[in-house]
Coordinates of C-alpha atoms and ligand atoms in Angstrom, one line a residue:
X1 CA 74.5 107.9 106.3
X2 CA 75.2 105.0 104.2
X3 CA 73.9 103.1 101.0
X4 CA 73.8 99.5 101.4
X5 CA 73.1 97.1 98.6
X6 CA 71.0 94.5 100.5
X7 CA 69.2 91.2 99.2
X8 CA 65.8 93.1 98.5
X9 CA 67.5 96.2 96.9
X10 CA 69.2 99.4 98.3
X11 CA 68.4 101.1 101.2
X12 CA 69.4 104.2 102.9
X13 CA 70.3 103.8 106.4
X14 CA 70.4 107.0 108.6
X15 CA 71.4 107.5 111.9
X16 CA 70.1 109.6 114.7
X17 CA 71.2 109.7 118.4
X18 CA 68.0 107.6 119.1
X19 CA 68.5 104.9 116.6
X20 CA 69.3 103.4 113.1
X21 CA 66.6 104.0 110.3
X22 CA 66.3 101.8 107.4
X23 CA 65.0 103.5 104.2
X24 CA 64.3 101.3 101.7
X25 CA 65.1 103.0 98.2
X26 CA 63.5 100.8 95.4
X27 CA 63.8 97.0 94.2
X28 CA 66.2 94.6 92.9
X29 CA 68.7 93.0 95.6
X30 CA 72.2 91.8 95.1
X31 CA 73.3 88.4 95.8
X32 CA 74.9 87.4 98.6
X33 CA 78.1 89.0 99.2
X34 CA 81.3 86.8 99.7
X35 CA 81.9 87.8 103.2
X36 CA 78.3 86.8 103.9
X37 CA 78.4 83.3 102.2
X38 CA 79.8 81.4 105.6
X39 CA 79.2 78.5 106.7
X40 CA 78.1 80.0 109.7
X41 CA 77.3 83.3 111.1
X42 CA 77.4 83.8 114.7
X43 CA 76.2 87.2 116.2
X44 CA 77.9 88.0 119.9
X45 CA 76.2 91.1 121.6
X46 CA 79.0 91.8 124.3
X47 CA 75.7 94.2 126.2
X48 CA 78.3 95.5 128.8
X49 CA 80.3 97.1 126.6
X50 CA 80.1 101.2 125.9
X51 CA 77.8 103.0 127.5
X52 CA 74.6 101.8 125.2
X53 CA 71.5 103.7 124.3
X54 CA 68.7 101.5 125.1
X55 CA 66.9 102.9 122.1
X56 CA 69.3 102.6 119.6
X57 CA 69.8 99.2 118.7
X58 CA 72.7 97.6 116.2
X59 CA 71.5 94.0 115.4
X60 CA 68.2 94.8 115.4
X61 CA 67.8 98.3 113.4
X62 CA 71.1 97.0 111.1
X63 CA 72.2 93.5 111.1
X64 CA 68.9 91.6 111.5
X65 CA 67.0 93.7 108.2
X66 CA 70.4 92.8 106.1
X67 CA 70.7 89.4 107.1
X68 CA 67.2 88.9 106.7
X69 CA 67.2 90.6 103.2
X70 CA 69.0 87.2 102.0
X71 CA 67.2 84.9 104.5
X72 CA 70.4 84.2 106.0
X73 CA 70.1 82.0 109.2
X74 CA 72.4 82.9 112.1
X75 CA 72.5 82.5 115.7
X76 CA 72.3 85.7 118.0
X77 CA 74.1 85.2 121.8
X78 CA 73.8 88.4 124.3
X79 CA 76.4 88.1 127.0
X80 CA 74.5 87.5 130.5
X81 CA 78.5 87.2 131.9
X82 CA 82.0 87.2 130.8
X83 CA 81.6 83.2 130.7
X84 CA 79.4 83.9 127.3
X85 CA 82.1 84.7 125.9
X86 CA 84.2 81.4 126.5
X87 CA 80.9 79.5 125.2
X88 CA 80.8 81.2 121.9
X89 CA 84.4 80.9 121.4
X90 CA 83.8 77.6 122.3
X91 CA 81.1 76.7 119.8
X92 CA 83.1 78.0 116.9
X93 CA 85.8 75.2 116.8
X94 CA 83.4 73.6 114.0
X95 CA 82.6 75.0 110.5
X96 CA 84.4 78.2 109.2
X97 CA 82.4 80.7 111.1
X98 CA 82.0 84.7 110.6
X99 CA 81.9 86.2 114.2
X100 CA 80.2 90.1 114.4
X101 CA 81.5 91.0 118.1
X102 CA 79.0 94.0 118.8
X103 CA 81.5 95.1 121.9
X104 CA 84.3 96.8 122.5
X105 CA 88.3 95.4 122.6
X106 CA 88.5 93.7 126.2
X107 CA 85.8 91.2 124.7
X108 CA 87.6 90.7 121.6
X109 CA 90.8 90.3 123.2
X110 CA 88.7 87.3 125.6
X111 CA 87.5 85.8 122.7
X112 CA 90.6 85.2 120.8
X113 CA 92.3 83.9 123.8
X114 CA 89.6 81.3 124.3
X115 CA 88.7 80.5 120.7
X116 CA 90.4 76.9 119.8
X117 CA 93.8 77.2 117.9
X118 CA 92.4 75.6 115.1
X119 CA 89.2 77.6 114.8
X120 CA 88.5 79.1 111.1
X121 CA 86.9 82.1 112.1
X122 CA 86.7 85.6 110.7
X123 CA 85.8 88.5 113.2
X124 CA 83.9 91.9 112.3
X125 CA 84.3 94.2 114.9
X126 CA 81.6 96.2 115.8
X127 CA 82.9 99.4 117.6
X128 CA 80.0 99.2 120.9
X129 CA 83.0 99.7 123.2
X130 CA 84.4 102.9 125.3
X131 CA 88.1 103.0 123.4
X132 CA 87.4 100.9 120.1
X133 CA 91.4 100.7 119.5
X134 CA 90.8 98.2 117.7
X135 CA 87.8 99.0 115.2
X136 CA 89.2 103.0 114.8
X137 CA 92.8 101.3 113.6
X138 CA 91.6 99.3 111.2
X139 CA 88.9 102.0 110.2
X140 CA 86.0 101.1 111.1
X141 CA 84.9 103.9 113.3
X142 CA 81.2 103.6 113.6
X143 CA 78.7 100.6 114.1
X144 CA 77.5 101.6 110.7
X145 CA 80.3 101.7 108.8
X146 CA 81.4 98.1 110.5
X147 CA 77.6 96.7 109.3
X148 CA 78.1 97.9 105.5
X149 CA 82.0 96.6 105.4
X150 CA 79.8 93.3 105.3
X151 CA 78.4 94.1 102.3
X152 CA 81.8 95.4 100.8
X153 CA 84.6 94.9 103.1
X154 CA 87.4 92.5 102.8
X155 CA 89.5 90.0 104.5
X156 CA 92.6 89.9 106.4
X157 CA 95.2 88.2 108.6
X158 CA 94.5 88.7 112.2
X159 CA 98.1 89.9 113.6
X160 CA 98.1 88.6 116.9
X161 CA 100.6 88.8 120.3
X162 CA 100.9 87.4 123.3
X163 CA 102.5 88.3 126.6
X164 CA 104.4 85.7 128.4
X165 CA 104.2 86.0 132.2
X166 CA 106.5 83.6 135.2
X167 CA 105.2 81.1 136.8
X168 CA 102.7 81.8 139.9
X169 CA 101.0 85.4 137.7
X170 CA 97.9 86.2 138.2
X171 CA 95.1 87.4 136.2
X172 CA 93.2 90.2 138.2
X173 CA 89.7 89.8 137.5
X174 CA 85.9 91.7 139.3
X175 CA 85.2 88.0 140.5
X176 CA 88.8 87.6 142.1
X177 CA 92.6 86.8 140.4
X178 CA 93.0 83.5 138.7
X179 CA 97.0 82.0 137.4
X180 CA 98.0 82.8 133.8
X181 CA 100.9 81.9 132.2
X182 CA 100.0 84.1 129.1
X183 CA 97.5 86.4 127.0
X184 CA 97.1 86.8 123.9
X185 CA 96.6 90.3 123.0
X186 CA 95.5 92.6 119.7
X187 CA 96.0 96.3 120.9
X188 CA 98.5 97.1 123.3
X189 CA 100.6 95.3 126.4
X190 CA 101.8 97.9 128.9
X191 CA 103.4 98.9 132.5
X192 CA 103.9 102.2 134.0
X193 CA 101.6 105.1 134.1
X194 CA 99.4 103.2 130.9
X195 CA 98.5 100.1 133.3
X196 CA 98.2 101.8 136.3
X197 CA 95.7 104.0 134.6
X198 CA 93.4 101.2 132.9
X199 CA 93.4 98.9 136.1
X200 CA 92.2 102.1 138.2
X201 CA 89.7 103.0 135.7
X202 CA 88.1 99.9 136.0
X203 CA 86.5 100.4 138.8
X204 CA 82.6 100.6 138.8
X205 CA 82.7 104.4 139.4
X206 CA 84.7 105.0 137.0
X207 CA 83.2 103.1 134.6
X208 CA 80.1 105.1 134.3
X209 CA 81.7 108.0 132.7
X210 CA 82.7 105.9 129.3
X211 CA 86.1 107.3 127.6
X212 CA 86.3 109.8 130.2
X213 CA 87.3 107.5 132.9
X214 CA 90.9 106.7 131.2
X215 CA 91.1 110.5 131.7
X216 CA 89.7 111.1 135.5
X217 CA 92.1 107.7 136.5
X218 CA 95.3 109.7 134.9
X219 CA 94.5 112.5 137.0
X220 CA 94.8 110.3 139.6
X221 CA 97.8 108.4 139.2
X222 CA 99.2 111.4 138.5
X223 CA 99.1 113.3 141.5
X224 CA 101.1 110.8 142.8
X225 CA 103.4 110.3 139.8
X226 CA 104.7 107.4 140.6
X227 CA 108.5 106.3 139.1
X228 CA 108.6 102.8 137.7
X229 CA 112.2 101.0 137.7
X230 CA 113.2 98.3 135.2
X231 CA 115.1 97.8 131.5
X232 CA 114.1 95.8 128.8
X233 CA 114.9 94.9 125.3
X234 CA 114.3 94.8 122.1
X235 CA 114.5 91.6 119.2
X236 CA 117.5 90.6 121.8
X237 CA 119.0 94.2 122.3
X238 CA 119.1 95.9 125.4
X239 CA 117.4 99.4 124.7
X240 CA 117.3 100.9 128.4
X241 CA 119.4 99.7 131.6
X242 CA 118.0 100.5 135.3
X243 CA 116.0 103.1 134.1
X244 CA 113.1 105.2 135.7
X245 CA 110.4 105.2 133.5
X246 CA 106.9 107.3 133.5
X247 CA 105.4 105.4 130.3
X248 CA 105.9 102.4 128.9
X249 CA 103.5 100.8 126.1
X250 CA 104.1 98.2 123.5
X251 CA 101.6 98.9 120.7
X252 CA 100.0 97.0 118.1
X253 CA 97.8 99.1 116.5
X254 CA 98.1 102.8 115.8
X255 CA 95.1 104.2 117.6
X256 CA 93.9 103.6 121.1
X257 CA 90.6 105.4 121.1
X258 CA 89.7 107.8 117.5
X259 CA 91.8 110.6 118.0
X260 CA 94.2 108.9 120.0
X261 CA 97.4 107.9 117.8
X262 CA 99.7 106.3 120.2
X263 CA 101.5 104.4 117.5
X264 CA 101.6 106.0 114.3
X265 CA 103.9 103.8 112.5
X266 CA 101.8 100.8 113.4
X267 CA 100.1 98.5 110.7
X268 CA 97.4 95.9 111.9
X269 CA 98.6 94.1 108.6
X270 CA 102.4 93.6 110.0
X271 CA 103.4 91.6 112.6
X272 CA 105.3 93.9 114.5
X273 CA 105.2 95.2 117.7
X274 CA 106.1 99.3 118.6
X275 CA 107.9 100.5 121.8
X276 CA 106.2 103.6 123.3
X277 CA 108.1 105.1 126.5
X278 CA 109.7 107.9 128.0
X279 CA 111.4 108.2 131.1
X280 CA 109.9 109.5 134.7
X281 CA 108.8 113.5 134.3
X282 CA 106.9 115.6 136.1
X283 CA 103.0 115.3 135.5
X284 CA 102.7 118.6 133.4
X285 CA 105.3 117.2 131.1
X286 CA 103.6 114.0 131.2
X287 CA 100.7 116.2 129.9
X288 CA 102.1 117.8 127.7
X289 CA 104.0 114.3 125.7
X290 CA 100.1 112.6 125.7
X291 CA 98.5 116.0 124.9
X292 CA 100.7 114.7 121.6
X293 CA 99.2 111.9 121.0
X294 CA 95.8 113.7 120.2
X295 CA 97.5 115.4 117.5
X296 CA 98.2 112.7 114.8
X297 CA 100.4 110.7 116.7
X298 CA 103.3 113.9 117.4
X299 CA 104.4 112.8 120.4
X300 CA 106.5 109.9 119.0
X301 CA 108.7 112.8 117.0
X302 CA 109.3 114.7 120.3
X303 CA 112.9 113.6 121.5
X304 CA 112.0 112.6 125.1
X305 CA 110.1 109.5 124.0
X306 CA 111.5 106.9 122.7
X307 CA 110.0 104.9 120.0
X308 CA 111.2 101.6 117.9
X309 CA 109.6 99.0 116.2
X310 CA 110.4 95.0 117.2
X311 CA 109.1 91.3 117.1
X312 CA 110.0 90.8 120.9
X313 CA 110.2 92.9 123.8
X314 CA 111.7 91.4 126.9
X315 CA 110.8 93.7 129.8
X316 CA 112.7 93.5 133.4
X317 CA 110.4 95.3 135.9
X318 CA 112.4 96.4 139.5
X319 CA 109.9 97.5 141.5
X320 CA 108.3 95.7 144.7
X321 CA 105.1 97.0 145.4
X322 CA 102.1 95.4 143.8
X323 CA 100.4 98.6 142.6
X324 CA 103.7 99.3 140.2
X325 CA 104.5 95.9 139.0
X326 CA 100.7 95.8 137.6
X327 CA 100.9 94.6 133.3
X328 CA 98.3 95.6 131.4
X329 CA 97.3 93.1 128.2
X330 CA 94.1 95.0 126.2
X331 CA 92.8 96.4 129.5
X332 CA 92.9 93.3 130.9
X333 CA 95.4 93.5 134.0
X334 CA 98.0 90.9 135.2
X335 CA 100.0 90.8 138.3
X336 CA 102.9 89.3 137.6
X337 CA 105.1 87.3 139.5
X338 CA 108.9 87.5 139.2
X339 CA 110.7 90.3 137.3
X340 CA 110.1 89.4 133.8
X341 CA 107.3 89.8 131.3
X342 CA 107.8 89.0 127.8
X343 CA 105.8 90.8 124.5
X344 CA 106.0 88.6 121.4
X345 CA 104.3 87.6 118.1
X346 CA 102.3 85.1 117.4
X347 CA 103.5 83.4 114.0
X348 CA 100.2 82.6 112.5
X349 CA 96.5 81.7 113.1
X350 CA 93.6 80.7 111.2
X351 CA 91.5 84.1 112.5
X352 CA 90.6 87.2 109.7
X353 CA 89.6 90.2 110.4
X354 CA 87.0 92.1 107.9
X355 CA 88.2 95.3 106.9
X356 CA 86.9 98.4 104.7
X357 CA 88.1 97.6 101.0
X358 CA 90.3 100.3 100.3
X359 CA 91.7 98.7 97.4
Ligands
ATP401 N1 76.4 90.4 130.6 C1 77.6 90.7 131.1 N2 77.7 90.8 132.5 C2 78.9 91.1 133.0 N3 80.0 91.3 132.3 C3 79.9 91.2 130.9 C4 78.7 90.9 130.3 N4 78.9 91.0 129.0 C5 80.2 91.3 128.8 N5 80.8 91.4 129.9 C6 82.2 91.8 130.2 O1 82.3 93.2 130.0 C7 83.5 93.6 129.4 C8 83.1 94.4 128.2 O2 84.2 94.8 127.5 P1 84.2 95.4 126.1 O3 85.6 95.5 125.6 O4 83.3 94.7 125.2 O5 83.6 96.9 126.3 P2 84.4 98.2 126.9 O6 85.3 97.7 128.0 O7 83.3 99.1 127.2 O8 85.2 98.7 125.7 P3 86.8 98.9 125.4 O9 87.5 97.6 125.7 O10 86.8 99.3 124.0 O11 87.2 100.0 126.4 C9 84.2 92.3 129.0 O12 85.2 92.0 130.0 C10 83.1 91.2 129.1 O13 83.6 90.0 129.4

């Protein structure tokens, strides 16, 4: 439940699992909030994402009644493919725009790699998606709670990566692979266990059973627990040699899904990347580390996994079949070519973020 000073005066939205009610709770609106006074206002309703209740609708039970409560004009864009999503990034090279993205973080992650480089734009997330990392690390957890943060929320620097990949990589897309040479990324880059587990649960089967198909694809790769060989380093230092690795995950954000903490030391505000791994163990220790991760981020004090903080990770990976080489960059999944895969920050861009105001 939430109280949201609109443009006609205050109303009490509810939720239900069916739907958003709007309770109107007396006269005299607000003016227009700052966050609401852009040039432009662009609403992208990613409709793949999450697994959606037809019933219960965000932009029209929330964000259509606020906007309308100032008479704010904006343009509403439903995905009909992935290729939506290059078209509105496309269309915001113009005037400084606010972007709501009702979605999850793979169409995030697409937008900001095919937004222009000189695009003013400042993003709300939405959390319509099946992990949220994103949304749940900044704290905003629910739709509703991302719909009032328009009202009272504030800005901030969107820390982005990128992940740098040798010539002749491919992207591994439903429609077929296409070369990349890089991706810029917002959540997490990863091998091991943690890409092998998001490429396999992107499978249409899978995908039907929302957050619980990272969990039925784990099972999986785990009953063959496969060992992945390579090194890497850290801001220029080598951190393991030849090593066998289960898990390896270079963070940007603390969460991964609500109550999952992979990172706890992680601040969207910094631009800083955290190393997650441990080396290969047998699958009820494997368990046991992520079972960890449910419990406010533990599993980063327990002495098998390693955990540091850096600008740039330079990863080596030796292994030859396809299946373990595979990166993942926000659930999007690369085959790489070569051995090496580099992690680094971006310096700067022009893209905000809105955040609650916890000031
Ligand atoms: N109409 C559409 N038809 C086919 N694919 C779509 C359509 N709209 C969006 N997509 C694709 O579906 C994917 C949706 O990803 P999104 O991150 O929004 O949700 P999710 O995968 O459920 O959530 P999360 O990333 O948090 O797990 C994106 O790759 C996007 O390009």
């Amino acid at each position: 439940m939430s109280l949201i000073i609109t443009g006609t005066g205050p109303v009490l939205v509810t939720e239900s699992p069916s739907e958003y009610l709007w309770t109107p709770q007396g006269s005299g609106g607000a003016p227009v909030p700052p966050l609401l006074q852009a040039t432009s206002i662009v609403v992208l309703d990613s409709v793949k994402s999450g697994n959606r209740v037809p019933t219960k609708d965000v932009y029209k039970q929330l964000l259509l009644p606020l906007l309308d409560s100032w008479n704010l004009s904006h343009r509403y864009v439903a995905t009909t493919s992935p290729e939506t999503i290059r078209e509105v990034a496309a269309s915001v090279s113009g005037a400084p725009t606010l972007l709501v993205l009702i979605s999850g973080d793979t169409t995030i992650t697409e937008l900001v790699n095919s937004v222009a480089r000189n695009a003013t734009v400042t993003l709300l997330a939405v959390p319509m998606g099946t992990g949220n990392a994103f949304a749940h690390s900044i704290g905003l957890s629910t739709p509703l709670a991302a719909v009032h943060a328009l009202t009272t929320g504030t800005t901030r620097a969107l820390r982005l990566y990128e992940a740098v990949f040798e010539q002749g990589s491919q992207l591994l897309a439903q429609g077929g692979a296409q070369p990349v040479s890089s991706v810029r990324f917002l959540v997490v880059g990863s091998w091991g266990l943690h890409a092998c587990l998001v490429a396999d649960s992107d499978s249409p089967e899978l995908r039907k059973l929302g957050n619980e198909r990272f969990k039925v694809a784990a099972r999986r790769v785990l009953e063959q627990n496969p060992v992945f060989h390579g090194s890497f380093r850290a801001d220029g230092l080598a951190v393991e040699n030849h090593a066998a690795l289960s898990y390896f995950v270079v963070a940007a954000v603390p969460r991964f899904e609500a109550t999952f903490e992979i990172s706890p030391a992680s601040d969207p505000a910094e631009n800083a990347l955290h190393v997650v791994y441990f080396h290969h163990q047998p699958p009820a220790t494997v368990m046991e580390i992520m079972g960890q991760a449910y419990n406010a981020g533990k599993h980063v004090q327990d002495p098998r996994v390693g955990y540091l903080k850096a600008r740039t990770v330079e990863l080596e990976i030796h292994e030859q079949d396809a299946r373990l080489r595979r990166i993942c960059v926000d659930g999007l999944i690369v085959q790489p070519a070569g051995s090496s895969v580099l992690f680094r920050s971006v310096e700067s861009t022009n893209l905000q973020y809105i955040s609650p105001n916890k000031n």
